[in-house]
Structure formats: C-alpha cells, structure tokens
Amino acid sequence: MIGNLFRAALFLCLLAAAAGISATANAQTLALVGGKVYASPDAMPLDDAVVITANGVIAAIGSRSDVQIPSDARVIDCAGKTVVAGFWNSHVHFTQAVWKDAGSAPAAPLAEHMQAMLTRWGFTTVWDLGSDGRDTLALRRRVNSGEVPGPDIHTAGGIFPKDGHPAYLPAEMKLPMASTPEEAAQWARTFMGFGLDGVKLFTGSFKGSGKPVVNMDPAIARAAVDVAHAAGKPVFAHPQNMAGVDAVIAAGVDIMAHTVAGEPVYSPEQLARFKQQGIALIPTLSLFAKLPVAPDIATRLVATTVSQVKVFSDTGGPVLFGTDVGFTTYYDTTLEYELMHRAMSARQILASLTTNPAQYFKAAKKGRVEKGFDADVVVLDGDPTADVTNLAKVTYTIRAGKVIYQKL
Ligand SMILES: [Zn+2]
C-alpha cells in the first residue's frame, strides 16, 4: 500500500509542479466604496470608507475624502454594507461525489458546488482535514489557475489508530492506519512527500453508539507530530473523547478539530496545558446540533460543547472557526454563529474567522483589511457587531482582488 502511495505521490508532485499559482494574475482593480470597514476585529470601524485593491493586494484604505479612486477601477457600491477581511474555515472536506476526479471533471459543477458550500459564505481560505489528496490537489490547481472560483485550499492527511475505522465512514474506504510509532511516522512522511500541508490524527475514533471509542496511543501520535513539525507543518486531531484530548496534549498536537460532545467541560489542568502548549480549538458546534439524535440529546450535546468553547476562549486560547462542511451537508453558517455567540462576543467570532487563523497558520499578509495585505475581503449586508448572524449575509467574496462570489 505504501508503494502505491509513493507512485501516487510522484503523480501528485508532477501535478503540483504543473499547477503554478496565478490566482492573483490579471486581478482587476477594485474600489469598494461607502461601506463601514472593520480593518481587524478589535479596530474601531471606519465609516463611509474606500478600499482599493490592485494586483491582488490592498492598495489603499481610508475615508472617502482621503482615497483617490483609480479611473480604471471597478466600483463596488458598499453603502449600507460592512467590509471585513476574508474568512477562514479551518475544518472542511472535499469528499463529496462532486469532487471525484476533480482534475478532469467539468468546471461548471465544481464551481457551482464551491459556491454553495464555501464562497457564498465568505470563505477565502480553507483547511481540508481529510479527503482524497489527488482530488483536493487537482481542485486546488484548478482554483488557483482561476478556472474554478474558490478559496485558497490547504489540505491535511489523516492517520487512524489500529482498529479505528470510524463508524460514519464507508467500511470499504481504505484508511491510513498506524499501530506503531514507525508506521505513523511513515504515513506523515508520505503525506509531506505528496505536498500535503499538514497531518490530522484520529486520537479518538468513534466506532458507533454504545461501542468504546478507539484511542491512539500518544507515542504513536507523537511520532507523526515530530515528522510534521520537522517539516514546519501543523497537526490537527479529532479527539472524540477526553482520552483523545489527553492524547492531543501528550503528543504535542496543535489543533483540536472539534469540541468533544457528550463529555464534561475541559478540566483546569487541561486548560492550563492548552495554554502552555498553544493548542487551538475548532468548535464545529452546528455539526453536533444537527446530529440525527433526539432533540433533548442534541440540546445537551450543544450545551456541553458551548461550555467547552466558553472556558477555552475565556482562558485566551485561539478559537479557529470551522464547521466540518463537506462531511456535513449543512452549509449555512448562521447557526454556527448563533451557537458560538453563546460563548464568545461577535468580535471574538470575527477573530476566529480572520486574525486568529492568519496568526496561527503564519499567514502574515492575511486576516486584516490593511494596506499591503492580501486583497481577501468579504462584504456583508449588515454589521456583525449589531447582529452576529450578519456574518452569514455575504454580498461579495473577494480573494486576491478577484470577486469569487457575488450575490445576485
Ligand atoms: Zn471533519
């Protein structure tokens, strides 16, 4: 199986080399005129502002009287709208049937699905946490060439514990499993060789209701973490239960891809370790709210996960927005914002979409609407500090100075 993967890796490297990055090429100069701009989540808003984008970056930002609008600019009227930095969704998947053979599939269905799932909700950067790497890297190539309007895609390869095939994944799906540290390290090296951007470990794997969770031995997880970190790549984990959370801590994993539904709130000891190790959290609250369980059980799962997000956020840990979309077909982000708002302020939620991931993933030119930053911008129909669900009311999504979604 490893041999096959190396052949696949070679193929993927050739693809990546052929891809080039031209997402910023030929971007038209844009002038976003008359909106209220939040340059960052903690900045005072700038009313009746002008934002100019040119060559994929923000060329100017200021009040209408201070900024000259270039004569060749496409003017986008933002009166009554709010302008913020492009959103990150740090937990998505490109596993649905529409993405299969993404390298050769017709562009139109890919573009249509990309809009329904991601760009109409304002996402300009995403982390795919486990898909067929051949499809995801091919999709990324077609997005970056400008053929399929879409976000900047990063992708992580998943490693499962022995006997840890999750109940919710098709039984016939072949999954990379590690029963020793050496096997985990080998998988991580294979993923790095593919050109993947990170690793995702199932430190806890769900085997079905009433069945025990299969946890990954921290020493096995640690071996994969060491390989990824040596390559400068982040490691995510699906913890599933508190033993899976403790494995995250013991193995030096960077990001928890979910809260742990049905488990208690994180202990003071766990919270101290999160802080000490700089561990980040992706809530995925609406995923739990939409589980096909009795309403009273769903209510309880949401209450505990909201409490986990609250204590995590209150101790100053970095929350990264993420929904598991692509696994879940619930694309609308409104409910996620409503649930997060039970634990966090609107500005903290905006940070989880912009500055927190930009800082965490070391994207120095993303996350803010500032001169010289990447022209990744979202135009919202309403101020999110007045109503947090305005974060889901997207009028334009702009990536690298190109409009990749426009509400009709
Ligand atoms: Zn997922």
Coordinates of C-alpha atoms and ligand atoms in Angstrom, one line a residue:
M1 CA 0.0 0.0 0.0
I2 CA 2.9 2.4 0.8
G3 CA 4.4 1.6 -2.6
N4 CA 1.1 2.6 -4.3
L5 CA 1.1 5.8 -2.3
F6 CA 4.6 6.7 -3.4
R7 CA 3.5 6.2 -7.0
A8 CA 0.5 8.4 -6.3
A9 CA 2.9 10.9 -4.6
L10 CA 5.0 11.2 -7.7
F11 CA 1.9 11.8 -9.8
L12 CA 0.8 14.5 -7.3
C13 CA 4.2 16.2 -7.3
L14 CA 4.0 16.4 -11.1
L15 CA 0.5 17.9 -10.8
A16 CA 1.6 20.4 -8.2
A17 CA 4.6 21.5 -10.3
A18 CA 2.4 22.0 -13.4
A19 CA -0.2 23.9 -11.3
G20 CA 1.5 27.2 -10.9
I21 CA -0.2 29.9 -8.8
S22 CA -2.0 32.5 -10.9
A23 CA -4.9 33.3 -8.6
T24 CA -3.6 36.9 -8.4
A25 CA -2.8 37.3 -12.1
N26 CA -4.8 39.8 -14.0
A27 CA -6.9 40.8 -11.0
Q28 CA -8.9 43.8 -11.8
T29 CA -8.5 47.0 -9.7
L30 CA -11.5 47.2 -7.4
A31 CA -12.8 50.1 -5.4
L32 CA -15.2 49.2 -2.5
V33 CA -16.9 52.5 -1.8
G34 CA -19.0 53.8 1.0
G35 CA -19.0 50.8 3.4
K36 CA -18.2 50.5 7.1
V37 CA -14.8 48.8 7.3
Y38 CA -13.5 46.7 10.3
A39 CA -9.8 46.6 9.5
S40 CA -9.5 44.0 12.2
P41 CA -11.8 42.6 14.9
D42 CA -10.5 44.9 17.6
A43 CA -10.3 48.1 15.4
M44 CA -12.8 50.9 15.6
P45 CA -15.0 50.8 12.4
L46 CA -14.2 53.3 9.6
D47 CA -17.5 54.7 8.2
D48 CA -18.1 55.7 4.6
A49 CA -14.7 54.2 3.7
V50 CA -13.0 53.3 0.5
V51 CA -10.9 50.2 0.0
I52 CA -8.8 49.9 -3.2
T53 CA -7.4 46.5 -4.3
A54 CA -4.8 46.2 -7.1
N55 CA -2.6 43.3 -8.2
G56 CA -4.1 41.0 -5.6
V57 CA -3.3 43.2 -2.6
I58 CA -5.0 46.1 -0.7
A59 CA -3.5 49.2 -2.2
A60 CA -5.3 51.8 -0.1
I61 CA -7.9 52.1 2.7
G62 CA -9.3 55.3 4.2
S63 CA -12.2 57.7 4.3
R64 CA -13.9 58.7 1.1
S65 CA -12.3 62.1 1.1
D66 CA -8.8 60.7 1.5
V67 CA -8.6 58.0 -1.1
Q68 CA -8.4 58.6 -4.8
I69 CA -10.4 56.1 -6.9
P70 CA -8.4 54.9 -9.9
S71 CA -10.1 55.7 -13.2
D72 CA -9.9 52.0 -14.4
A73 CA -11.3 50.6 -11.1
R74 CA -14.4 48.5 -11.0
V75 CA -16.5 50.4 -8.4
I76 CA -18.5 48.2 -6.0
D77 CA -21.1 50.3 -4.0
C78 CA -20.8 49.2 -0.4
A79 CA -23.2 51.8 1.1
G80 CA -25.1 50.2 4.0
K81 CA -22.7 47.3 3.9
T82 CA -19.8 46.2 6.2
V83 CA -16.4 45.2 4.9
V84 CA -14.2 42.7 6.8
A85 CA -11.3 40.5 6.0
G86 CA -11.8 37.2 4.1
F87 CA -13.0 34.3 6.2
W88 CA -11.2 31.1 7.0
N89 CA -13.0 27.8 7.5
S90 CA -10.4 25.7 9.3
H91 CA -12.4 22.4 9.0
V92 CA -13.8 21.4 5.7
H93 CA -13.7 18.3 3.4
F94 CA -13.7 17.7 -0.3
T95 CA -15.1 14.2 -0.1
Q96 CA -18.5 14.5 -1.7
A97 CA -19.1 12.8 -5.1
V98 CA -18.9 16.1 -7.0
W99 CA -15.2 16.4 -6.2
K100 CA -14.3 13.0 -7.5
D101 CA -11.8 13.1 -10.4
A102 CA -11.6 16.9 -9.8
G103 CA -8.6 17.0 -12.2
S104 CA -10.7 16.1 -15.2
A105 CA -14.3 16.8 -14.2
P106 CA -16.1 19.6 -16.0
A107 CA -15.5 23.0 -14.3
A108 CA -19.2 24.1 -14.0
P109 CA -20.4 21.6 -11.4
L110 CA -17.2 22.2 -9.4
A111 CA -17.7 26.0 -9.5
E112 CA -21.4 25.6 -8.6
H113 CA -20.7 23.4 -5.6
M114 CA -17.7 25.5 -4.4
Q115 CA -20.1 28.5 -4.3
A116 CA -22.9 26.6 -2.5
M117 CA -20.5 25.1 0.1
L118 CA -17.9 27.9 0.6
T119 CA -17.6 31.1 -1.3
R120 CA -21.2 32.3 -0.7
W121 CA -20.4 32.1 3.0
G122 CA -17.4 34.3 2.6
F123 CA -14.6 31.7 2.8
T124 CA -11.4 32.8 1.1
T125 CA -9.1 30.3 2.8
V126 CA -10.0 26.7 3.9
W127 CA -8.3 23.8 5.6
D128 CA -9.4 20.4 4.2
L129 CA -9.0 18.0 7.1
G130 CA -9.1 14.7 5.1
S131 CA -10.1 13.9 1.6
D132 CA -8.5 12.0 -1.4
G133 CA -5.4 14.1 -1.8
R134 CA -5.4 13.5 -5.6
D135 CA -8.8 15.2 -5.9
T136 CA -8.0 18.0 -3.4
L137 CA -4.7 18.9 -5.0
A138 CA -6.2 18.8 -8.5
L139 CA -9.1 21.0 -7.3
R140 CA -6.6 23.4 -5.8
R141 CA -4.7 23.6 -9.1
R142 CA -7.9 24.5 -11.0
V143 CA -8.9 27.0 -8.4
N144 CA -5.5 28.7 -8.4
S145 CA -5.5 28.9 -12.2
G146 CA -8.7 30.9 -12.0
E147 CA -10.8 28.2 -13.8
V148 CA -12.9 27.4 -10.7
P149 CA -13.7 30.4 -8.4
G150 CA -12.8 29.3 -4.9
P151 CA -10.7 29.8 -1.8
D152 CA -7.1 29.2 -1.0
I153 CA -7.1 25.5 -0.1
H154 CA -4.8 23.8 2.4
T155 CA -5.1 20.1 3.0
A156 CA -4.1 17.6 5.7
G157 CA -3.7 13.8 5.5
G158 CA -5.5 11.7 8.1
I159 CA -4.0 8.9 10.2
F160 CA -6.2 6.5 12.2
P161 CA -5.4 4.2 15.2
K162 CA -5.4 0.4 14.5
D163 CA -9.0 -0.9 14.5
G164 CA -10.1 2.8 14.4
H165 CA -12.2 2.9 11.2
P166 CA -14.9 5.4 12.2
A167 CA -18.5 4.2 12.0
Y168 CA -19.5 7.2 9.9
L169 CA -17.0 6.4 7.1
P170 CA -17.9 3.8 4.5
A171 CA -16.5 0.4 5.5
E172 CA -14.8 -0.1 2.1
M173 CA -12.9 3.1 2.3
K174 CA -9.2 2.4 2.8
L175 CA -7.8 4.4 5.6
P176 CA -4.2 5.0 6.6
M177 CA -3.7 3.3 10.0
A178 CA -0.8 3.2 12.4
S179 CA -0.3 0.5 15.0
T180 CA 3.3 1.6 15.8
P181 CA 5.2 5.0 16.0
E182 CA 7.2 3.9 13.0
E183 CA 4.1 3.4 10.9
A184 CA 2.7 6.8 12.0
A185 CA 6.0 8.5 11.1
Q186 CA 6.0 6.7 7.7
W187 CA 2.5 8.0 6.9
A188 CA 3.4 11.5 7.9
R189 CA 6.5 11.4 5.7
T190 CA 4.3 10.1 2.8
F191 CA 1.9 13.0 3.2
M192 CA 4.7 15.5 3.3
G193 CA 6.1 13.9 0.1
F194 CA 2.6 14.3 -1.5
G195 CA 2.8 18.0 -0.9
L196 CA 0.1 18.0 1.7
D197 CA 0.1 20.9 4.1
G198 CA -0.5 19.1 7.4
V199 CA -1.5 15.9 9.3
K200 CA -4.7 15.0 11.0
L201 CA -4.6 12.4 13.7
F202 CA -7.7 10.5 15.0
T203 CA -6.6 10.4 18.7
G204 CA -10.1 9.1 19.3
S205 CA -12.2 7.2 16.7
F206 CA -16.0 6.8 17.0
K207 CA -17.0 3.2 16.5
G208 CA -20.8 3.6 16.8
S209 CA -23.1 4.5 19.7
G210 CA -22.7 2.2 22.7
K211 CA -19.3 1.0 21.5
P212 CA -16.0 2.0 23.1
V213 CA -14.0 4.8 21.4
V214 CA -10.7 3.6 20.0
N215 CA -7.9 6.0 21.1
M216 CA -4.5 6.5 19.5
D217 CA -1.5 5.8 21.8
P218 CA 0.2 9.2 22.4
A219 CA 3.6 7.7 21.5
I220 CA 2.1 6.8 18.0
A221 CA 0.6 10.3 17.7
R222 CA 3.9 11.9 18.8
A223 CA 5.8 10.1 16.0
A224 CA 3.6 11.7 13.4
V225 CA 3.7 15.1 15.1
D226 CA 7.5 15.0 15.1
V227 CA 7.7 14.4 11.3
A228 CA 5.1 17.1 10.6
H229 CA 6.7 19.7 12.9
A230 CA 10.2 19.0 11.4
A231 CA 8.7 19.9 8.0
G232 CA 7.1 23.1 9.6
K233 CA 3.5 21.7 9.1
P234 CA 0.7 21.8 11.6
V235 CA -1.1 18.8 13.2
F236 CA -4.8 18.6 13.8
A237 CA -6.6 16.0 15.8
H238 CA -10.1 14.5 16.0
P239 CA -10.2 13.8 19.8
Q240 CA -13.8 12.3 20.2
N241 CA -13.4 11.9 24.0
M242 CA -11.4 13.1 26.9
A243 CA -8.8 10.4 26.5
G244 CA -8.4 11.7 22.9
V245 CA -8.0 15.2 24.3
D246 CA -5.3 14.0 26.7
A247 CA -3.5 12.3 23.8
V248 CA -3.6 15.7 22.0
I249 CA -1.8 17.2 25.0
A250 CA 0.7 14.4 25.5
A251 CA 1.6 14.1 21.8
G252 CA 2.0 17.9 21.2
V253 CA -0.8 18.2 18.6
D254 CA -1.5 21.8 17.6
I255 CA -5.2 22.0 16.9
M256 CA -8.3 20.2 18.1
A257 CA -10.6 19.8 15.1
H258 CA -13.7 19.5 17.3
T259 CA -15.0 20.1 20.8
V260 CA -15.9 16.7 22.5
A261 CA -19.7 16.3 22.5
G262 CA -21.1 14.4 25.4
E263 CA -18.0 14.9 27.6
P264 CA -17.6 17.3 30.5
V265 CA -16.1 20.7 30.3
Y266 CA -12.2 20.7 30.0
S267 CA -10.6 20.5 33.4
P268 CA -8.4 23.3 34.8
E269 CA -5.3 21.0 34.2
Q270 CA -6.3 20.5 30.6
L271 CA -6.9 24.2 30.1
A272 CA -3.5 25.1 31.6
R273 CA -1.8 22.6 29.2
F274 CA -3.7 24.0 26.2
K275 CA -2.5 27.5 27.1
Q276 CA 1.1 26.4 27.8
Q277 CA 1.3 24.5 24.5
G278 CA -0.6 27.0 22.4
I279 CA -3.3 24.5 21.4
A280 CA -6.1 25.8 19.2
L281 CA -9.8 24.7 19.1
I282 CA -12.2 24.4 16.2
P283 CA -15.8 24.3 17.7
T284 CA -17.9 22.7 15.0
L285 CA -21.0 23.4 17.2
S286 CA -23.7 23.2 14.5
L287 CA -22.4 19.8 13.5
F288 CA -23.4 18.5 16.9
A289 CA -26.7 20.5 16.9
K290 CA -27.6 18.8 13.6
L291 CA -26.8 15.2 14.7
P292 CA -29.7 12.8 14.0
V293 CA -30.5 12.2 17.7
A294 CA -33.5 13.0 19.9
P295 CA -33.9 16.8 20.4
D296 CA -33.2 16.6 24.1
I297 CA -29.9 14.8 23.5
A298 CA -28.9 17.3 20.8
T299 CA -29.7 20.2 23.2
R300 CA -27.5 18.5 25.9
L301 CA -24.6 17.9 23.4
V302 CA -24.8 21.6 22.3
A303 CA -24.8 22.9 25.9
T304 CA -21.7 20.9 26.8
T305 CA -19.8 21.9 23.7
V306 CA -20.7 25.5 24.0
S307 CA -19.4 25.4 27.6
Q308 CA -16.1 23.9 26.3
V309 CA -15.8 26.7 23.8
K310 CA -16.5 29.3 26.5
V311 CA -13.9 28.1 29.0
F312 CA -11.4 27.6 26.2
S313 CA -12.0 31.1 24.9
D314 CA -12.1 32.7 28.3
T315 CA -8.7 31.4 29.1
G316 CA -7.4 33.1 26.0
G317 CA -6.9 30.1 23.7
P318 CA -7.1 30.6 20.0
V319 CA -10.5 29.6 18.6
L320 CA -10.5 28.9 14.8
F321 CA -13.8 28.9 13.0
G322 CA -14.7 25.6 11.4
T323 CA -17.8 23.6 10.5
D324 CA -16.8 20.2 9.1
V325 CA -18.7 21.2 5.9
G326 CA -18.3 18.7 3.1
F327 CA -18.7 15.9 5.7
T328 CA -21.9 17.7 6.9
T329 CA -24.1 19.0 4.1
Y330 CA -25.4 21.8 6.3
Y331 CA -23.7 24.7 4.5
D332 CA -25.4 27.7 6.1
T333 CA -23.2 29.2 8.7
T334 CA -25.9 31.1 10.5
L335 CA -26.5 28.5 13.2
E336 CA -22.7 28.2 13.9
Y337 CA -22.5 31.9 14.6
E338 CA -25.6 31.8 16.8
L339 CA -24.2 28.9 18.9
M340 CA -20.7 30.4 19.1
H341 CA -22.2 33.7 20.3
R342 CA -23.4 31.9 23.4
A343 CA -19.7 31.5 24.3
M344 CA -18.0 34.4 22.6
S345 CA -18.5 38.0 21.6
A346 CA -19.2 39.0 17.9
R347 CA -15.7 40.5 17.7
Q348 CA -14.2 37.3 19.1
I349 CA -16.1 35.3 16.4
L350 CA -14.8 37.6 13.7
A351 CA -11.3 37.0 15.1
S352 CA -11.9 33.2 14.8
L353 CA -12.7 33.8 11.1
T354 CA -9.8 36.2 10.3
T355 CA -6.9 37.2 12.6
N356 CA -6.8 34.0 14.7
P357 CA -6.2 31.6 11.8
A358 CA -4.0 34.1 10.0
Q359 CA -1.8 34.3 13.0
Y360 CA -2.0 30.6 13.9
F361 CA -1.1 29.4 10.4
K362 CA 1.5 32.2 10.0
A363 CA -0.2 33.9 7.0
A364 CA 1.4 37.2 7.8
K365 CA -0.5 39.1 5.0
K366 CA -4.0 37.7 5.7
G367 CA -6.7 38.4 8.3
R368 CA -6.8 42.2 8.1
V369 CA -8.1 44.8 5.7
E370 CA -4.8 46.8 5.7
K371 CA -2.6 48.3 3.0
G372 CA -0.2 45.7 1.7
F373 CA -2.3 42.8 2.9
D374 CA -3.8 40.2 0.5
A375 CA -7.0 41.5 -1.0
D376 CA -9.1 38.8 0.7
V377 CA -12.3 40.7 1.6
V378 CA -15.9 40.0 2.5
V379 CA -18.7 42.5 2.0
L380 CA -21.6 41.8 4.5
D381 CA -25.2 43.0 4.4
G382 CA -25.1 44.3 7.9
D383 CA -22.8 44.9 10.9
P384 CA -21.9 41.7 12.7
T385 CA -21.4 43.6 16.0
A386 CA -25.1 44.5 15.8
D387 CA -26.3 41.0 14.9
V388 CA -23.8 38.2 14.7
T389 CA -25.8 36.4 12.0
N390 CA -24.9 39.2 9.6
L391 CA -21.6 37.3 9.3
A392 CA -23.6 34.8 7.1
K393 CA -25.2 37.6 5.0
V394 CA -22.5 37.8 2.3
T395 CA -22.9 40.1 -0.6
Y396 CA -19.4 39.7 -2.1
T397 CA -16.5 37.4 -1.5
I398 CA -13.2 38.7 -2.9
R399 CA -10.0 36.6 -2.9
A400 CA -6.7 38.1 -4.0
G401 CA -8.5 41.0 -5.5
K402 CA -10.9 38.9 -7.6
V403 CA -14.6 38.6 -7.0
I404 CA -15.2 34.9 -6.4
Y405 CA -18.8 35.3 -5.2
Q406 CA -21.4 38.0 -5.9
K407 CA -24.9 37.8 -4.6
L408 CA -27.3 38.3 -7.4
Ligands
ZN1 ZN -14.1 16.6 9.6

